[in-house]
């Protein structure tokens, strides 16, 4: 079933994917939404990969001393 809302959501996702960029410099004054990242990772690990092995490993480092290393 293809509804107008699905079309809008699909278009929004296409727009995000087509215009995403790698960011390597972050503004420490901007708040970080850990829950949004967690939801994104939960969805990403569901994506199929070679032989469906899902050999993913993620680290969410929050302690400043580890970030400096």
PDB file of N, CA, C and O in Angstrom:
ATOM      1  N   UNK A   1       0.843  -1.172   0.000  1.00  0.00           N
ATOM      2  CA  UNK A   1       0.000   0.000   0.000  1.00  0.00           C
ATOM      3  C   UNK A   1       0.894   1.243   0.000  1.00  0.00           C
ATOM      4  O   UNK A   1       1.775   1.388   0.822  1.00  0.00           O
ATOM      5  N   UNK A   2       0.672   2.108  -0.924  1.00  0.00           N
ATOM      6  CA  UNK A   2       1.472   3.314  -1.070  1.00  0.00           C
ATOM      7  C   UNK A   2       0.593   4.521  -0.767  1.00  0.00           C
ATOM      8  O   UNK A   2      -0.241   4.904  -1.565  1.00  0.00           O
ATOM      9  N   UNK A   3       0.762   5.124   0.407  1.00  0.00           N
ATOM     10  CA  UNK A   3      -0.054   6.260   0.817  1.00  0.00           C
ATOM     11  C   UNK A   3       0.716   7.554   0.637  1.00  0.00           C
ATOM     12  O   UNK A   3       1.946   7.548   0.524  1.00  0.00           O
ATOM     13  N   UNK A   4       0.008   8.685   0.625  1.00  0.00           N
ATOM     14  CA  UNK A   4       0.703   9.977   0.512  1.00  0.00           C
ATOM     15  C   UNK A   4       1.730  10.199   1.630  1.00  0.00           C
ATOM     16  O   UNK A   4       2.792  10.752   1.394  1.00  0.00           O
ATOM     17  N   UNK A   5       1.397   9.740   2.858  1.00  0.00           N
ATOM     18  CA  UNK A   5       2.356   9.893   3.962  1.00  0.00           C
ATOM     19  C   UNK A   5       3.616   9.083   3.713  1.00  0.00           C
ATOM     20  O   UNK A   5       4.717   9.521   4.019  1.00  0.00           O
ATOM     21  N   UNK A   6       3.458   7.868   3.174  1.00  0.00           N
ATOM     22  CA  UNK A   6       4.626   7.042   2.866  1.00  0.00           C
ATOM     23  C   UNK A   6       5.482   7.712   1.811  1.00  0.00           C
ATOM     24  O   UNK A   6       6.707   7.687   1.889  1.00  0.00           O
ATOM     25  N   UNK A   7       4.828   8.318   0.814  1.00  0.00           N
ATOM     26  CA  UNK A   7       5.565   9.014  -0.231  1.00  0.00           C
ATOM     27  C   UNK A   7       6.362  10.182   0.358  1.00  0.00           C
ATOM     28  O   UNK A   7       7.521  10.399  -0.004  1.00  0.00           O
ATOM     29  N   UNK A   8       5.755  10.923   1.277  1.00  0.00           N
ATOM     30  CA  UNK A   8       6.447  12.043   1.918  1.00  0.00           C
ATOM     31  C   UNK A   8       7.630  11.535   2.738  1.00  0.00           C
ATOM     32  O   UNK A   8       8.711  12.119   2.710  1.00  0.00           O
ATOM     33  N   UNK A   9       7.412  10.457   3.481  1.00  0.00           N
ATOM     34  CA  UNK A   9       8.496   9.892   4.294  1.00  0.00           C
ATOM     35  C   UNK A   9       9.626   9.376   3.414  1.00  0.00           C
ATOM     36  O   UNK A   9      10.799   9.562   3.724  1.00  0.00           O
ATOM     37  N   UNK A  10       9.276   8.721   2.317  1.00  0.00           N
ATOM     38  CA  UNK A  10      10.288   8.203   1.397  1.00  0.00           C
ATOM     39  C   UNK A  10      11.074   9.346   0.783  1.00  0.00           C
ATOM     40  O   UNK A  10      12.301   9.277   0.684  1.00  0.00           O
ATOM     41  N   UNK A  11      10.377  10.386   0.386  1.00  0.00           N
ATOM     42  CA  UNK A  11      11.052  11.545  -0.192  1.00  0.00           C
ATOM     43  C   UNK A  11      11.969  12.209   0.830  1.00  0.00           C
ATOM     44  O   UNK A  11      13.082  12.621   0.502  1.00  0.00           O
ATOM     45  N   UNK A  12      11.516  12.307   2.079  1.00  0.00           N
ATOM     46  CA  UNK A  12      12.338  12.915   3.128  1.00  0.00           C
ATOM     47  C   UNK A  12      13.602  12.084   3.364  1.00  0.00           C
ATOM     48  O   UNK A  12      14.694  12.632   3.482  1.00  0.00           O
ATOM     49  N   UNK A  13      13.451  10.755   3.419  1.00  0.00           N
ATOM     50  CA  UNK A  13      14.607   9.897   3.616  1.00  0.00           C
ATOM     51  C   UNK A  13      15.567   9.997   2.430  1.00  0.00           C
ATOM     52  O   UNK A  13      16.781  10.093   2.609  1.00  0.00           O
ATOM     53  N   UNK A  14      15.035   9.991   1.213  1.00  0.00           N
ATOM     54  CA  UNK A  14      15.880  10.150   0.027  1.00  0.00           C
ATOM     55  C   UNK A  14      16.657  11.458   0.084  1.00  0.00           C
ATOM     56  O   UNK A  14      17.848  11.502  -0.245  1.00  0.00           O
ATOM     57  N   UNK A  15      16.006  12.521   0.508  1.00  0.00           N
ATOM     58  CA  UNK A  15      16.656  13.832   0.606  1.00  0.00           C
ATOM     59  C   UNK A  15      17.809  13.782   1.614  1.00  0.00           C
ATOM     60  O   UNK A  15      18.902  14.283   1.357  1.00  0.00           O
ATOM     61  N   UNK A  16      17.572  13.155   2.754  1.00  0.00           N
ATOM     62  CA  UNK A  16      18.612  13.046   3.781  1.00  0.00           C
ATOM     63  C   UNK A  16      19.789  12.235   3.262  1.00  0.00           C
ATOM     64  O   UNK A  16      20.950  12.640   3.390  1.00  0.00           O
ATOM     65  N   UNK A  17      19.510  11.094   2.664  1.00  0.00           N
ATOM     66  CA  UNK A  17      20.580  10.218   2.188  1.00  0.00           C
ATOM     67  C   UNK A  17      21.378  10.871   1.062  1.00  0.00           C
ATOM     68  O   UNK A  17      22.603  10.804   1.041  1.00  0.00           O
ATOM     69  N   UNK A  18      20.686  11.524   0.152  1.00  0.00           N
ATOM     70  CA  UNK A  18      21.363  12.134  -0.990  1.00  0.00           C
ATOM     71  C   UNK A  18      22.197  13.356  -0.621  1.00  0.00           C
ATOM     72  O   UNK A  18      23.104  13.736  -1.357  1.00  0.00           O
ATOM     73  N   UNK A  19      21.935  13.964   0.522  1.00  0.00           N
ATOM     74  CA  UNK A  19      22.653  15.180   0.895  1.00  0.00           C
ATOM     75  C   UNK A  19      23.467  15.031   2.176  1.00  0.00           C
ATOM     76  O   UNK A  19      23.942  16.011   2.721  1.00  0.00           O
ATOM     77  N   UNK A  20      23.634  13.827   2.628  1.00  0.00           N
ATOM     78  CA  UNK A  20      24.435  13.630   3.848  1.00  0.00           C
ATOM     79  C   UNK A  20      25.909  13.858   3.531  1.00  0.00           C
ATOM     80  O   UNK A  20      26.371  13.652   2.413  1.00  0.00           O
ATOM     81  N   UNK A  21      26.644  14.264   4.538  1.00  0.00           N
ATOM     82  CA  UNK A  21      28.064  14.529   4.379  1.00  0.00           C
ATOM     83  C   UNK A  21      28.801  14.032   5.616  1.00  0.00           C
ATOM     84  O   UNK A  21      28.250  14.009   6.717  1.00  0.00           O
ATOM     85  N   UNK A  22      30.038  13.703   5.423  1.00  0.00           N
ATOM     86  CA  UNK A  22      30.874  13.301   6.534  1.00  0.00           C
ATOM     87  C   UNK A  22      31.320  14.556   7.281  1.00  0.00           C
ATOM     88  O   UNK A  22      31.788  15.517   6.671  1.00  0.00           O
ATOM     89  N   UNK A  23      31.157  14.542   8.587  1.00  0.00           N
ATOM     90  CA  UNK A  23      31.550  15.682   9.407  1.00  0.00           C
ATOM     91  C   UNK A  23      32.694  15.241  10.308  1.00  0.00           C
ATOM     92  O   UNK A  23      32.579  14.268  11.032  1.00  0.00           O
ATOM     93  N   UNK A  24      33.797  15.959  10.254  1.00  0.00           N
ATOM     94  CA  UNK A  24      34.957  15.583  11.054  1.00  0.00           C
ATOM     95  C   UNK A  24      35.327  16.640  12.102  1.00  0.00           C
ATOM     96  O   UNK A  24      36.212  16.429  12.899  1.00  0.00           O
ATOM     97  N   UNK A  25      34.662  17.764  12.059  1.00  0.00           N
ATOM     98  CA  UNK A  25      34.910  18.827  13.032  1.00  0.00           C
ATOM     99  C   UNK A  25      33.580  19.141  13.716  1.00  0.00           C
ATOM    100  O   UNK A  25      32.616  19.513  13.064  1.00  0.00           O
ATOM    101  N   UNK A  26      33.568  18.974  15.012  1.00  0.00           N
ATOM    102  CA  UNK A  26      32.330  19.124  15.757  1.00  0.00           C
ATOM    103  C   UNK A  26      32.405  20.320  16.692  1.00  0.00           C
ATOM    104  O   UNK A  26      33.453  20.616  17.257  1.00  0.00           O
ATOM    105  N   UNK A  27      31.278  20.961  16.860  1.00  0.00           N
ATOM    106  CA  UNK A  27      31.164  22.102  17.767  1.00  0.00           C
ATOM    107  C   UNK A  27      30.778  21.564  19.146  1.00  0.00           C
ATOM    108  O   UNK A  27      29.667  21.074  19.326  1.00  0.00           O
ATOM    109  N   UNK A  28      31.680  21.621  20.123  1.00  0.00           N
ATOM    110  CA  UNK A  28      31.393  21.054  21.440  1.00  0.00           C
ATOM    111  C   UNK A  28      30.253  21.760  22.177  1.00  0.00           C
ATOM    112  O   UNK A  28      29.711  21.224  23.130  1.00  0.00           O
ATOM    113  N   UNK A  29      29.859  22.944  21.731  1.00  0.00           N
ATOM    114  CA  UNK A  29      28.769  23.658  22.404  1.00  0.00           C
ATOM    115  C   UNK A  29      27.389  23.181  21.947  1.00  0.00           C
ATOM    116  O   UNK A  29      26.388  23.482  22.578  1.00  0.00           O
ATOM    117  N   UNK A  30      27.346  22.419  20.862  1.00  0.00           N
ATOM    118  CA  UNK A  30      26.065  21.903  20.357  1.00  0.00           C
ATOM    119  C   UNK A  30      25.698  20.642  21.131  1.00  0.00           C
ATOM    120  O   UNK A  30      26.517  19.742  21.277  1.00  0.00           O
ATOM    121  N   UNK A  31      24.459  20.577  21.655  1.00  0.00           N
ATOM    122  CA  UNK A  31      24.067  19.396  22.424  1.00  0.00           C
ATOM    123  C   UNK A  31      24.062  18.131  21.561  1.00  0.00           C
ATOM    124  O   UNK A  31      23.748  18.176  20.375  1.00  0.00           O
ATOM    125  N   UNK A  32      24.429  17.018  22.172  1.00  0.00           N
ATOM    126  CA  UNK A  32      24.518  15.731  21.493  1.00  0.00           C
ATOM    127  C   UNK A  32      23.355  14.858  21.949  1.00  0.00           C
ATOM    128  O   UNK A  32      23.169  14.638  23.147  1.00  0.00           O
ATOM    129  N   UNK A  33      22.566  14.362  21.009  1.00  0.00           N
ATOM    130  CA  UNK A  33      21.395  13.542  21.331  1.00  0.00           C
ATOM    131  C   UNK A  33      21.785  12.064  21.290  1.00  0.00           C
ATOM    132  O   UNK A  33      21.721  11.423  20.242  1.00  0.00           O
ATOM    133  N   UNK A  34      22.193  11.537  22.423  1.00  0.00           N
ATOM    134  CA  UNK A  34      22.628  10.135  22.505  1.00  0.00           C
ATOM    135  C   UNK A  34      21.518   9.168  22.132  1.00  0.00           C
ATOM    136  O   UNK A  34      21.769   8.127  21.526  1.00  0.00           O
ATOM    137  N   UNK A  35      20.290   9.491  22.484  1.00  0.00           N
ATOM    138  CA  UNK A  35      19.167   8.598  22.174  1.00  0.00           C
ATOM    139  C   UNK A  35      18.929   8.502  20.672  1.00  0.00           C
ATOM    140  O   UNK A  35      18.600   7.440  20.157  1.00  0.00           O
ATOM    141  N   UNK A  36      19.106   9.609  19.951  1.00  0.00           N
ATOM    142  CA  UNK A  36      18.953   9.581  18.495  1.00  0.00           C
ATOM    143  C   UNK A  36      20.017   8.695  17.868  1.00  0.00           C
ATOM    144  O   UNK A  36      19.746   7.933  16.941  1.00  0.00           O
ATOM    145  N   UNK A  37      21.233   8.779  18.373  1.00  0.00           N
ATOM    146  CA  UNK A  37      22.321   7.938  17.863  1.00  0.00           C
ATOM    147  C   UNK A  37      22.023   6.477  18.171  1.00  0.00           C
ATOM    148  O   UNK A  37      22.183   5.599  17.322  1.00  0.00           O
ATOM    149  N   UNK A  38      21.553   6.201  19.373  1.00  0.00           N
ATOM    150  CA  UNK A  38      21.219   4.828  19.762  1.00  0.00           C
ATOM    151  C   UNK A  38      20.151   4.245  18.840  1.00  0.00           C
ATOM    152  O   UNK A  38      20.276   3.119  18.359  1.00  0.00           O
ATOM    153  N   UNK A  39      19.098   5.024  18.565  1.00  0.00           N
ATOM    154  CA  UNK A  39      18.045   4.555  17.653  1.00  0.00           C
ATOM    155  C   UNK A  39      18.597   4.306  16.250  1.00  0.00           C
ATOM    156  O   UNK A  39      18.244   3.313  15.606  1.00  0.00           O
ATOM    157  N   UNK A  40      19.479   5.173  15.791  1.00  0.00           N
ATOM    158  CA  UNK A  40      20.068   5.012  14.460  1.00  0.00           C
ATOM    159  C   UNK A  40      20.914   3.750  14.374  1.00  0.00           C
ATOM    160  O   UNK A  40      20.843   3.005  13.395  1.00  0.00           O
ATOM    161  N   UNK A  41      21.710   3.493  15.404  1.00  0.00           N
ATOM    162  CA  UNK A  41      22.557   2.299  15.417  1.00  0.00           C
ATOM    163  C   UNK A  41      21.689   1.046  15.489  1.00  0.00           C
ATOM    164  O   UNK A  41      21.959   0.052  14.806  1.00  0.00           O
ATOM    165  N   UNK A  42      20.627   1.088  16.300  1.00  0.00           N
ATOM    166  CA  UNK A  42      19.723  -0.064  16.390  1.00  0.00           C
ATOM    167  C   UNK A  42      19.134  -0.399  15.021  1.00  0.00           C
ATOM    168  O   UNK A  42      18.992  -1.562  14.671  1.00  0.00           O
ATOM    169  N   UNK A  43      18.808   0.609  14.247  1.00  0.00           N
ATOM    170  CA  UNK A  43      18.261   0.381  12.902  1.00  0.00           C
ATOM    171  C   UNK A  43      19.360  -0.083  11.940  1.00  0.00           C
ATOM    172  O   UNK A  43      19.133  -0.946  11.102  1.00  0.00           O
ATOM    173  N   UNK A  44      20.533   0.503  12.061  1.00  0.00           N
ATOM    174  CA  UNK A  44      21.627   0.183  11.140  1.00  0.00           C
ATOM    175  C   UNK A  44      22.070  -1.265  11.256  1.00  0.00           C
ATOM    176  O   UNK A  44      22.394  -1.897  10.250  1.00  0.00           O
ATOM    177  N   UNK A  45      22.074  -1.819  12.463  1.00  0.00           N
ATOM    178  CA  UNK A  45      22.538  -3.193  12.620  1.00  0.00           C
ATOM    179  C   UNK A  45      21.565  -4.203  12.023  1.00  0.00           C
ATOM    180  O   UNK A  45      21.912  -5.369  11.846  1.00  0.00           O
ATOM    181  N   UNK A  46      20.365  -3.761  11.677  1.00  0.00           N
ATOM    182  CA  UNK A  46      19.403  -4.645  11.026  1.00  0.00           C
ATOM    183  C   UNK A  46      19.649  -4.774   9.527  1.00  0.00           C
ATOM    184  O   UNK A  46      19.088  -5.658   8.881  1.00  0.00           O
ATOM    185  N   UNK A  47      20.489  -3.903   8.982  1.00  0.00           N
ATOM    186  CA  UNK A  47      20.777  -3.942   7.541  1.00  0.00           C
ATOM    187  C   UNK A  47      21.573  -5.204   7.214  1.00  0.00           C
ATOM    188  O   UNK A  47      22.515  -5.555   7.912  1.00  0.00           O
ATOM    189  N   UNK A  48      21.184  -5.888   6.148  1.00  0.00           N
ATOM    190  CA  UNK A  48      21.913  -7.104   5.775  1.00  0.00           C
ATOM    191  C   UNK A  48      23.318  -6.768   5.274  1.00  0.00           C
ATOM    192  O   UNK A  48      23.565  -5.695   4.761  1.00  0.00           O
ATOM    193  N   UNK A  49      24.232  -7.711   5.469  1.00  0.00           N
ATOM    194  CA  UNK A  49      25.578  -7.551   4.951  1.00  0.00           C
ATOM    195  C   UNK A  49      26.066  -8.893   4.423  1.00  0.00           C
ATOM    196  O   UNK A  49      25.324  -9.872   4.405  1.00  0.00           O
ATOM    197  N   UNK A  50      27.296  -8.966   4.030  1.00  0.00           N
ATOM    198  CA  UNK A  50      27.850 -10.170   3.436  1.00  0.00           C
ATOM    199  C   UNK A  50      27.652 -11.376   4.352  1.00  0.00           C
ATOM    200  O   UNK A  50      28.033 -11.354   5.523  1.00  0.00           O
ATOM    201  N   UNK A  51      27.051 -12.407   3.836  1.00  0.00           N
ATOM    202  CA  UNK A  51      26.789 -13.653   4.562  1.00  0.00           C
ATOM    203  C   UNK A  51      25.950 -13.442   5.819  1.00  0.00           C
ATOM    204  O   UNK A  51      25.883 -14.305   6.671  1.00  0.00           O
ATOM    205  N   UNK A  52      25.340 -12.259   5.936  1.00  0.00           N
ATOM    206  CA  UNK A  52      24.465 -11.931   7.061  1.00  0.00           C
ATOM    207  C   UNK A  52      25.167 -12.139   8.410  1.00  0.00           C
ATOM    208  O   UNK A  52      24.576 -12.619   9.373  1.00  0.00           O
ATOM    209  N   UNK A  53      26.443 -11.796   8.482  1.00  0.00           N
ATOM    210  CA  UNK A  53      27.218 -12.056   9.689  1.00  0.00           C
ATOM    211  C   UNK A  53      27.114 -10.941  10.729  1.00  0.00           C
ATOM    212  O   UNK A  53      27.388 -11.152  11.895  1.00  0.00           O
ATOM    213  N   UNK A  54      26.758  -9.716  10.332  1.00  0.00           N
ATOM    214  CA  UNK A  54      26.610  -8.583  11.234  1.00  0.00           C
ATOM    215  C   UNK A  54      27.754  -8.466  12.241  1.00  0.00           C
ATOM    216  O   UNK A  54      27.547  -8.450  13.450  1.00  0.00           O
ATOM    217  N   UNK A  55      28.948  -8.363  11.755  1.00  0.00           N
ATOM    218  CA  UNK A  55      30.108  -8.224  12.632  1.00  0.00           C
ATOM    219  C   UNK A  55      30.360  -6.749  12.948  1.00  0.00           C
ATOM    220  O   UNK A  55      31.379  -6.171  12.591  1.00  0.00           O
ATOM    221  N   UNK A  56      29.410  -6.129  13.631  1.00  0.00           N
ATOM    222  CA  UNK A  56      29.495  -4.718  13.954  1.00  0.00           C
ATOM    223  C   UNK A  56      29.982  -4.548  15.385  1.00  0.00           C
ATOM    224  O   UNK A  56      29.693  -5.350  16.263  1.00  0.00           O
ATOM    225  N   UNK A  57      30.688  -3.458  15.607  1.00  0.00           N
ATOM    226  CA  UNK A  57      31.101  -3.107  16.957  1.00  0.00           C
ATOM    227  C   UNK A  57      31.078  -1.589  17.063  1.00  0.00           C
ATOM    228  O   UNK A  57      31.704  -0.891  16.262  1.00  0.00           O
ATOM    229  N   UNK A  58      30.339  -1.079  18.016  1.00  0.00           N
ATOM    230  CA  UNK A  58      30.215   0.359  18.217  1.00  0.00           C
ATOM    231  C   UNK A  58      30.638   0.701  19.631  1.00  0.00           C
ATOM    232  O   UNK A  58      30.363  -0.043  20.568  1.00  0.00           O
ATOM    233  N   UNK A  59      31.288   1.855  19.768  1.00  0.00           N
ATOM    234  CA  UNK A  59      31.699   2.341  21.083  1.00  0.00           C
ATOM    235  C   UNK A  59      31.194   3.769  21.243  1.00  0.00           C
ATOM    236  O   UNK A  59      31.442   4.613  20.392  1.00  0.00           O
ATOM    237  N   UNK A  60      30.481   4.009  22.318  1.00  0.00           N
ATOM    238  CA  UNK A  60      30.001   5.357  22.615  1.00  0.00           C
ATOM    239  C   UNK A  60      30.820   5.865  23.797  1.00  0.00           C
ATOM    240  O   UNK A  60      30.533   5.563  24.950  1.00  0.00           O
ATOM    241  N   UNK A  61      31.831   6.624  23.493  1.00  0.00           N
ATOM    242  CA  UNK A  61      32.768   7.101  24.513  1.00  0.00           C
ATOM    243  C   UNK A  61      32.346   8.494  24.957  1.00  0.00           C
ATOM    244  O   UNK A  61      32.231   9.406  24.151  1.00  0.00           O
ATOM    245  N   UNK A  62      32.125   8.629  26.251  1.00  0.00           N
ATOM    246  CA  UNK A  62      31.689   9.912  26.797  1.00  0.00           C
ATOM    247  C   UNK A  62      32.703  10.536  27.739  1.00  0.00           C
ATOM    248  O   UNK A  62      32.663  11.737  27.975  1.00  0.00           O
ATOM    249  N   UNK A  63      33.621   9.765  28.268  1.00  0.00           N
ATOM    250  CA  UNK A  63      34.588  10.298  29.218  1.00  0.00           C
ATOM    251  C   UNK A  63      35.687  11.067  28.489  1.00  0.00           C
ATOM    252  O   UNK A  63      36.319  10.563  27.563  1.00  0.00           O
ATOM    253  N   UNK A  64      35.904  12.281  28.916  1.00  0.00           N
ATOM    254  CA  UNK A  64      36.831  13.188  28.256  1.00  0.00           C
ATOM    255  C   UNK A  64      38.239  12.613  28.136  1.00  0.00           C
ATOM    256  O   UNK A  64      38.881  12.752  27.092  1.00  0.00           O
ATOM    257  N   UNK A  65      38.721  11.926  29.172  1.00  0.00           N
ATOM    258  CA  UNK A  65      40.094  11.394  29.115  1.00  0.00           C
ATOM    259  C   UNK A  65      40.251  10.355  28.012  1.00  0.00           C
ATOM    260  O   UNK A  65      41.299  10.260  27.377  1.00  0.00           O
ATOM    261  N   UNK A  66      39.213   9.568  27.747  1.00  0.00           N
ATOM    262  CA  UNK A  66      39.284   8.586  26.662  1.00  0.00           C
ATOM    263  C   UNK A  66      39.165   9.262  25.300  1.00  0.00           C
ATOM    264  O   UNK A  66      39.801   8.834  24.334  1.00  0.00           O
ATOM    265  N   UNK A  67      38.361  10.288  25.221  1.00  0.00           N
ATOM    266  CA  UNK A  67      38.217  11.019  23.961  1.00  0.00           C
ATOM    267  C   UNK A  67      39.528  11.680  23.544  1.00  0.00           C
ATOM    268  O   UNK A  67      39.858  11.747  22.362  1.00  0.00           O
ATOM    269  N   UNK A  68      40.296  12.154  24.505  1.00  0.00           N
ATOM    270  CA  UNK A  68      41.570  12.807  24.201  1.00  0.00           C
ATOM    271  C   UNK A  68      42.596  11.829  23.658  1.00  0.00           C
ATOM    272  O   UNK A  68      43.460  12.193  22.876  1.00  0.00           O
ATOM    273  N   UNK A  69      42.499  10.560  24.096  1.00  0.00           N
ATOM    274  CA  UNK A  69      43.428   9.531  23.618  1.00  0.00           C
ATOM    275  C   UNK A  69      43.174   9.243  22.152  1.00  0.00           C
ATOM    276  O   UNK A  69      43.984   8.931  21.374  1.00  0.00           O
TER     277      UNK A  69
END
